mmCIF file of C-alpha atoms and ligand atoms in Angstrom:
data_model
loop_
_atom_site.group_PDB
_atom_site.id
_atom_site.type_symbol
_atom_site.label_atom_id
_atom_site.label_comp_id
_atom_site.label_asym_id
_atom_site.label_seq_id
_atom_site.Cartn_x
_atom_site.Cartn_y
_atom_site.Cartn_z
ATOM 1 C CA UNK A 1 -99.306 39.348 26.088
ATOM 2 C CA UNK A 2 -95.926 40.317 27.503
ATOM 3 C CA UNK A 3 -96.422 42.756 30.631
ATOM 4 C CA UNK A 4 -92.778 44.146 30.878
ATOM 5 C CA UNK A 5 -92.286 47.970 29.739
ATOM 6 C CA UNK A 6 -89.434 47.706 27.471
ATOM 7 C CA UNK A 7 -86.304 50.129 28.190
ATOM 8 C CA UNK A 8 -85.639 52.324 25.368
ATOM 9 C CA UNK A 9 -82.062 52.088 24.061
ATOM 10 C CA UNK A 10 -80.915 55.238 22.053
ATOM 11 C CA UNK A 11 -78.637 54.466 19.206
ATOM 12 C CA UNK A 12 -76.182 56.759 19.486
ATOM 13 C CA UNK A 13 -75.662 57.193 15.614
ATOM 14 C CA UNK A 14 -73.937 60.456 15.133
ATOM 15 C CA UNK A 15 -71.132 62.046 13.355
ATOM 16 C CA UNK A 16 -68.677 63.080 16.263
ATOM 17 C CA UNK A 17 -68.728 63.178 20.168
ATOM 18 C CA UNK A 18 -69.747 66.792 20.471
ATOM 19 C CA UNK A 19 -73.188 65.954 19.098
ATOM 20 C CA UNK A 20 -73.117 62.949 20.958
ATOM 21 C CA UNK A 21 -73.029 64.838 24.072
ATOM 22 C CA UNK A 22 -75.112 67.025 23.064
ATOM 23 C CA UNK A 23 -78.088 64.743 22.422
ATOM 24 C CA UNK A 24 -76.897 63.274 26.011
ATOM 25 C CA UNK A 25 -77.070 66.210 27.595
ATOM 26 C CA UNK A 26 -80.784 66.764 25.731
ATOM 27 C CA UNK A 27 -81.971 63.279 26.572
ATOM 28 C CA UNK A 28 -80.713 63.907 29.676
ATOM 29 C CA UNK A 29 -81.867 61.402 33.195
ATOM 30 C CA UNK A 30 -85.259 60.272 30.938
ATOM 31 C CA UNK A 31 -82.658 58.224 29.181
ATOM 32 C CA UNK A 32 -81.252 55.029 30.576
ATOM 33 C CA UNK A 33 -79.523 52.847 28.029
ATOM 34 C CA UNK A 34 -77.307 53.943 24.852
ATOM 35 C CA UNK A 35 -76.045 51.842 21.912
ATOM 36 C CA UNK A 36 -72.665 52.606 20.898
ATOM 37 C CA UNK A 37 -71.989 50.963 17.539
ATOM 38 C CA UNK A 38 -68.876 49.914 15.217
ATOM 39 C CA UNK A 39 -68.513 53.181 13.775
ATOM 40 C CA UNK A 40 -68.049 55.437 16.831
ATOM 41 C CA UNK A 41 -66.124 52.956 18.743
ATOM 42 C CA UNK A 42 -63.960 52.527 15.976
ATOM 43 C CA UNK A 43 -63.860 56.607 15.980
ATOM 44 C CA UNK A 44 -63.613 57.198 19.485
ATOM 45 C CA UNK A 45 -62.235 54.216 21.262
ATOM 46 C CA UNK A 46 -62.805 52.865 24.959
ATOM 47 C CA UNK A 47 -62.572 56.316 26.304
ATOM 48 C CA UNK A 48 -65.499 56.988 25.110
ATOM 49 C CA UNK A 49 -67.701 54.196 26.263
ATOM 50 C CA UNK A 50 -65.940 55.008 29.577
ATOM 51 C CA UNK A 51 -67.616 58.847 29.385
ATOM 52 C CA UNK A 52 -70.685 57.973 28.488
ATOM 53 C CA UNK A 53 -71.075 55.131 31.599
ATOM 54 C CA UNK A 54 -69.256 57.934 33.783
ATOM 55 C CA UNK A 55 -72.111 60.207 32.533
ATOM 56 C CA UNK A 56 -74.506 57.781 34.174
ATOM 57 C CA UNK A 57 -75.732 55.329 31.203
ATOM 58 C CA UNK A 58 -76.030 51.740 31.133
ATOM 59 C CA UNK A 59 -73.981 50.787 27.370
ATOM 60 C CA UNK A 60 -74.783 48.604 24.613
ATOM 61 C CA UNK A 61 -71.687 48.032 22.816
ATOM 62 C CA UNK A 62 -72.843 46.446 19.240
ATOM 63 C CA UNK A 63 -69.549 44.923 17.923
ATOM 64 C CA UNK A 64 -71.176 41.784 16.043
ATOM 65 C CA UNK A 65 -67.914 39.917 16.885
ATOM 66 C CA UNK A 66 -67.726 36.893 14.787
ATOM 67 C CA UNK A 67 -64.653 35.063 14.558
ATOM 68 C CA UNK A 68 -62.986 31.850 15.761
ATOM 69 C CA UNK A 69 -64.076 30.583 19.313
ATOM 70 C CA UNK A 70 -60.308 31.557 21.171
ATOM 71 C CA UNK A 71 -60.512 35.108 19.435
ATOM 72 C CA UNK A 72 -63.980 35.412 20.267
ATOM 73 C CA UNK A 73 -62.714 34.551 23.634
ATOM 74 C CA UNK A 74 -59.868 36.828 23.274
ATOM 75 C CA UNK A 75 -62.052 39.674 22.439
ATOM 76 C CA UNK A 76 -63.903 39.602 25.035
ATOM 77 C CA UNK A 77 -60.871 39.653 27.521
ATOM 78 C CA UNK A 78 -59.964 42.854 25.986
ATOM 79 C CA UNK A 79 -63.122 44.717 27.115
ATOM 80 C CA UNK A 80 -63.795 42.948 30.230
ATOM 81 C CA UNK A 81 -62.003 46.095 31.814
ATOM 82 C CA UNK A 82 -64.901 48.560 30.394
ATOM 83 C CA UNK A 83 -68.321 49.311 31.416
ATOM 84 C CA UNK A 84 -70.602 47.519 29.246
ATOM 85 C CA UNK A 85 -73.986 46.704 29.795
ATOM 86 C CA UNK A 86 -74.934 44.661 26.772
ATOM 87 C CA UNK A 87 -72.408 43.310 23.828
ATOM 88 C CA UNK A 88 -73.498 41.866 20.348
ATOM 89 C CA UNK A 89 -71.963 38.592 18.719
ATOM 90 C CA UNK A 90 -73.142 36.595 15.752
ATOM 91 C CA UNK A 91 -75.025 33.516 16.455
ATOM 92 C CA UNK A 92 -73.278 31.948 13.263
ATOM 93 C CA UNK A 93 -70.010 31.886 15.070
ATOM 94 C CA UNK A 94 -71.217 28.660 16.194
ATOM 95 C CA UNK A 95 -72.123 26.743 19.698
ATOM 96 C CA UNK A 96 -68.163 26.491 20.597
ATOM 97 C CA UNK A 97 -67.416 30.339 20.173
ATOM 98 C CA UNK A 98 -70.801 30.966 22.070
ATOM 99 C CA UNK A 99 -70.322 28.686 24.705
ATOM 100 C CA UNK A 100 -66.745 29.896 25.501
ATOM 101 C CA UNK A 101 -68.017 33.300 25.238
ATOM 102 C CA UNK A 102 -71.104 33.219 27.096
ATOM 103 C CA UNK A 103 -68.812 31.019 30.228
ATOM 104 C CA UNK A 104 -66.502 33.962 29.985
ATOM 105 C CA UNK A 105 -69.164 36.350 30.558
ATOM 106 C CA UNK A 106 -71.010 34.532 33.326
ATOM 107 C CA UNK A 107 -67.387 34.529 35.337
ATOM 108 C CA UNK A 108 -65.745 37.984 34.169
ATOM 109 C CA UNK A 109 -68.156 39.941 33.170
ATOM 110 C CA UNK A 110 -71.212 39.408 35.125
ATOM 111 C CA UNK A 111 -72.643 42.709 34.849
ATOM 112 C CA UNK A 112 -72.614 42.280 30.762
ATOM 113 C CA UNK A 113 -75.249 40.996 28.636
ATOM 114 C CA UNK A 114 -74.364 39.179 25.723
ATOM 115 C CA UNK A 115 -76.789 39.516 23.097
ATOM 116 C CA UNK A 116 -76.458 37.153 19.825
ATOM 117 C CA UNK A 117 -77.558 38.777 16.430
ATOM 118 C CA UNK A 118 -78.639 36.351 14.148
ATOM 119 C CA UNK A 119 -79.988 36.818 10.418
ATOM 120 C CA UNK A 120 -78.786 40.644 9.588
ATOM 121 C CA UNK A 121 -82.193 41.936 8.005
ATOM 122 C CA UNK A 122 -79.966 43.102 5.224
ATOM 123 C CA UNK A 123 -80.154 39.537 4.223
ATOM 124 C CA UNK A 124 -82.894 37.818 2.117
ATOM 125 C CA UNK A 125 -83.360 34.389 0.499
ATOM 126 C CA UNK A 126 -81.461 35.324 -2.019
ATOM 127 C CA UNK A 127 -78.848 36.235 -0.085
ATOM 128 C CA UNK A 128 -78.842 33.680 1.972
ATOM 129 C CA UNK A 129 -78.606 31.301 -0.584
ATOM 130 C CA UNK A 130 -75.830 33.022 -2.040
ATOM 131 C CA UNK A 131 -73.707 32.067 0.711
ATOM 132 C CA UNK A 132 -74.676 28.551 0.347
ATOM 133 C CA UNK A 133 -77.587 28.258 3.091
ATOM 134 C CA UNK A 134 -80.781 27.056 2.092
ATOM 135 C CA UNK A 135 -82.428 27.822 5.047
ATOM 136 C CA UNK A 136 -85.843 29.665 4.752
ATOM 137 C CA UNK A 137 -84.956 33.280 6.907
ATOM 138 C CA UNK A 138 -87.491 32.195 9.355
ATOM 139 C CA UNK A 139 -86.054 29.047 9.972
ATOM 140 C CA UNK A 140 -82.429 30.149 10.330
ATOM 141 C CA UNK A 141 -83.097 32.672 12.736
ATOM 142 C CA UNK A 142 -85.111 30.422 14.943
ATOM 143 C CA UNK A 143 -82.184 27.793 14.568
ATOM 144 C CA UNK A 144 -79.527 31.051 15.616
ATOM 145 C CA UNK A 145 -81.490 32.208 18.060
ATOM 146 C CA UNK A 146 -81.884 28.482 19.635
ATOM 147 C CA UNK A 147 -78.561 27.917 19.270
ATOM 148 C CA UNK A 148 -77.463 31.321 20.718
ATOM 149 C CA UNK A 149 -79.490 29.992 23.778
ATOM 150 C CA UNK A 150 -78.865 26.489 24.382
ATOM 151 C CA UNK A 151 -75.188 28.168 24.432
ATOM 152 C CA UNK A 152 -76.250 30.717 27.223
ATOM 153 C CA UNK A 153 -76.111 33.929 25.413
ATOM 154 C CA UNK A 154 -78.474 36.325 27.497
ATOM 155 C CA UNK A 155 -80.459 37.767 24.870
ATOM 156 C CA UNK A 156 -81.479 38.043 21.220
ATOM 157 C CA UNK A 157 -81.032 40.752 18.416
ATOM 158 C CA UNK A 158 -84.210 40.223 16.443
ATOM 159 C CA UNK A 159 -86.363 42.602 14.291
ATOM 160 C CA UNK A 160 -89.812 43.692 15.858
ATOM 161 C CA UNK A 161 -91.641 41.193 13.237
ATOM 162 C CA UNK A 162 -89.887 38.343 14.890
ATOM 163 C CA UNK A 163 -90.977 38.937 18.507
ATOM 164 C CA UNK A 164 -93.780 37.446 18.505
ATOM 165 C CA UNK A 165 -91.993 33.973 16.577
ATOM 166 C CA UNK A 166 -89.256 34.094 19.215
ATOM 167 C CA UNK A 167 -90.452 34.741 22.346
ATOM 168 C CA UNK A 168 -92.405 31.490 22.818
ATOM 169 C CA UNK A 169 -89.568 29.553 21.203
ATOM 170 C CA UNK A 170 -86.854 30.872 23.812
ATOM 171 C CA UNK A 171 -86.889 30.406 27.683
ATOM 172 C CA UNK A 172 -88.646 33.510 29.255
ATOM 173 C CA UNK A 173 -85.252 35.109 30.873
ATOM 174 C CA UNK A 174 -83.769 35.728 27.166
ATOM 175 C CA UNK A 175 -84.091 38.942 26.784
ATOM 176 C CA UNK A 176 -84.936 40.332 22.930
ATOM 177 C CA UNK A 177 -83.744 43.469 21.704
ATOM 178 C CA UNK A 178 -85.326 45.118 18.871
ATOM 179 C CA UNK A 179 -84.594 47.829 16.467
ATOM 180 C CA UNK A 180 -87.034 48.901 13.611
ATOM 181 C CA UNK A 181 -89.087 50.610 15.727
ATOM 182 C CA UNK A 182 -91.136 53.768 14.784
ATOM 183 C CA UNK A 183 -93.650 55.730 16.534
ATOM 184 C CA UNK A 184 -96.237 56.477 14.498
ATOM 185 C CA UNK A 185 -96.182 59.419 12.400
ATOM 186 C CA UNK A 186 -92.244 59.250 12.229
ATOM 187 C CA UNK A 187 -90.261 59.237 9.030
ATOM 188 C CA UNK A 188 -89.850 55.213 8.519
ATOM 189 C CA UNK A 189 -86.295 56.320 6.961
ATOM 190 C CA UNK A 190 -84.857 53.169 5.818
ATOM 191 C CA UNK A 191 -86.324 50.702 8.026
ATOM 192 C CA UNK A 192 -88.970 48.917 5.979
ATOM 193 C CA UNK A 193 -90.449 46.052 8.554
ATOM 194 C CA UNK A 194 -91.078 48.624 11.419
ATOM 195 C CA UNK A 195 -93.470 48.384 14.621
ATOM 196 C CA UNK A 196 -94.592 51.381 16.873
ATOM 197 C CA UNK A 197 -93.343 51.249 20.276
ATOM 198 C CA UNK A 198 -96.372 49.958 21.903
ATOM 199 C CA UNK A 199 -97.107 47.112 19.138
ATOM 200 C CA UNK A 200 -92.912 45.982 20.125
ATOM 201 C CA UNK A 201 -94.113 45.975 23.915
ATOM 202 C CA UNK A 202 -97.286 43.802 23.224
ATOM 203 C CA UNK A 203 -95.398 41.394 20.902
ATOM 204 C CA UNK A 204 -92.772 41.043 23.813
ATOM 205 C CA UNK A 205 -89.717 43.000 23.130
ATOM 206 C CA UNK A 206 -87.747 43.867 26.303
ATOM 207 C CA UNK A 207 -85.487 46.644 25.002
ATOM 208 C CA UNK A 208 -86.329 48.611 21.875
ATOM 209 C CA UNK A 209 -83.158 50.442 20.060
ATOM 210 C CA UNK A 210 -84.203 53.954 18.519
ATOM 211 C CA UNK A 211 -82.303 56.013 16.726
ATOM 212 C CA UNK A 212 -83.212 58.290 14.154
ATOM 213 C CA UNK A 213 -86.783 59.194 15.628
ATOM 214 C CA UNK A 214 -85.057 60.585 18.360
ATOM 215 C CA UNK A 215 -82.114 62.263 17.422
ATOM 216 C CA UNK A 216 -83.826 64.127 14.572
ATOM 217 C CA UNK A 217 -86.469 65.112 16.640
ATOM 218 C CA UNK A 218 -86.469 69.230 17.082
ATOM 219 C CA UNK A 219 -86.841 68.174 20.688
ATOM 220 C CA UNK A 220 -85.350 64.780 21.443
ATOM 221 C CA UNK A 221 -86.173 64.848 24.883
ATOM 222 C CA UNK A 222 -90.026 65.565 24.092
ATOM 223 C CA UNK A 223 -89.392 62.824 21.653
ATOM 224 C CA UNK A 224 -87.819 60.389 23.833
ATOM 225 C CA UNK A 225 -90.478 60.970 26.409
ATOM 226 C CA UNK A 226 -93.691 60.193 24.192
ATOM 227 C CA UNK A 227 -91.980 56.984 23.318
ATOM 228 C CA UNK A 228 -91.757 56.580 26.924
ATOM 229 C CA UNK A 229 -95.380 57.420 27.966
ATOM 230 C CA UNK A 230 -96.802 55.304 24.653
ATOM 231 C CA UNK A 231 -94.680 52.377 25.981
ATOM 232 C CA UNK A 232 -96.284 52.928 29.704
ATOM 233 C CA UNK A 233 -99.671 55.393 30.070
ATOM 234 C CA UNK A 234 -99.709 54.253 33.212
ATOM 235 C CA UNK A 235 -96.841 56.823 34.318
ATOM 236 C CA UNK A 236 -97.979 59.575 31.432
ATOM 237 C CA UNK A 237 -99.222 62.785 32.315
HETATM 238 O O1 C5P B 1 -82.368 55.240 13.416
HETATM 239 P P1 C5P B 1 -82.968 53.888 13.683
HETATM 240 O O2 C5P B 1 -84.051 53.926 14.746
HETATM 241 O O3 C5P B 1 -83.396 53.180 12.439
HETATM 242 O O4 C5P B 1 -81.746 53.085 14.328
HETATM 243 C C1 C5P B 1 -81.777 51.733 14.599
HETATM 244 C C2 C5P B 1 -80.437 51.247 15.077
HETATM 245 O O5 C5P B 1 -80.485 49.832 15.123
HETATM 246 C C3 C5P B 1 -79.261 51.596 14.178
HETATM 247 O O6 C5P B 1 -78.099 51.733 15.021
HETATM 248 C C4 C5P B 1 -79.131 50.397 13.282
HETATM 249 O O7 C5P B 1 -77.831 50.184 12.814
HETATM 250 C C5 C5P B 1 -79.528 49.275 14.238
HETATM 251 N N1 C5P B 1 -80.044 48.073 13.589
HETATM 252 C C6 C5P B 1 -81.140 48.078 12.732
HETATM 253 N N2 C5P B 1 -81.599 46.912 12.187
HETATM 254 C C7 C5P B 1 -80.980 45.792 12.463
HETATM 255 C C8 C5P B 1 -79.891 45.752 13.315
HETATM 256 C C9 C5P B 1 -79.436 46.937 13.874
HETATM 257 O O8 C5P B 1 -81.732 49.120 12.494
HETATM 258 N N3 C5P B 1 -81.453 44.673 11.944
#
């Protein structure tokens, strides 16, 4: 069993900036990590991955860049400047992109962690073999994830059911990152293969990403903070 408390990451998964600050200011010093993904960044720009670091959090920037290995490399040059604490690219970009990438990193951006995603859980067999890979799911993501390792990449994007696949397959310092997660007695919303917090922490996640059970919560502070204690009684009062 893994004995690392996970850090919760709150995606950040609202409509504009004012309620974004507003579940900030909620969340408030309980919270360490947010995940800023394509849609607000595309909304709101660098500026506002700049105000939420200012405002004291570590980010997770989830582009999923996936392109050729200099633009991948190119890419990253262009946010080298901002204050990211994690950044998402596909594993399927290849080893090239994700060597280049992950070298970049290590020398220009040493405080960022780059995490490789790997089979979107959008995609099924079928899928999958529409786009001409035959691949079972399992097998692809252990090959991405491998891959996305061998290459360097810091961490892995995987869904809580895969945690317990992955971790012995990867060296102990790759981190994996884990959405899906649902405390019990939450809506499950649209995520169908769903953990609780503490069954993520057992099967050896290292940061969990949690979105809607949070920022729907009447309370998300109160919400935030049970996820907290369920992760580590040990602390809980
Ligand atoms: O609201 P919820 O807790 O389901 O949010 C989970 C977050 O993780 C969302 O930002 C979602 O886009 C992201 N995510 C996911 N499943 C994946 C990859 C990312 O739910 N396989």
């Amino acid at each position: 069993m893994h004995d690392m408390v996970p850090s919760v990451i709150l995606a950040l998964d609202v409509e504009d900036k004012n309620k974004a600050r507003a579940i900030l200011q909620a969340t408030g010093d309980k919270l360490e990590w947010v995940k800023i993904g394509l849609q607000t960044y595309l909304r709101d720009g660098p500026d506002f991955v700049r105000e939420v670091a200012d405002s004291g959090k570590s980010v997770f920037l989830d582009l999923k860049l996936y392109d050729i290995p200099n633009t991948m490399a190119k890419a990253l040059e262009s946010l080298a400047d901002l204050p990211i604490g994690m950044l998402t690219l596909h594993a399927s970009a290849g080893p090239e992109a994700l060597t280049r990438c992950s070298e970049f990193a290590n020398e220009l951006m040493p405080d960022t962690l780059l995490l490789a995603v790997t089979v979107l859980t959008s995609m099924d067999q079928e899928v999958l073999s529409s786009i001409g890979v035959s691949s079972s799911v399992e097998k692809q993501v252990n090959r991405l994830a491998s891959l996305a390792s061998e290459a360097g990449i810091g961490g892995i994007v995987c869904s809580p059911l895969e945690l317990s696949r992955l971790r012995p397959l990867l060296p102990d310092k790759v981190k994996l990152v884990t959405p899906g997660i649902r405390p019990s007695g939450s809506e499950t919303g649209d995520q169908r293969r769903i953990m609780t917090p503490g069954a993520a922490r057992d099967a050896g996640a290292d940061y969990l990403v949690i979105g809607r059970p949070i920022l729907s919560h009447e309370n998300p502070a109160v919400a935030l903070e049970e996820i907290q204690n369920e992760l580590n009684p040990a602390t809980s009062c």
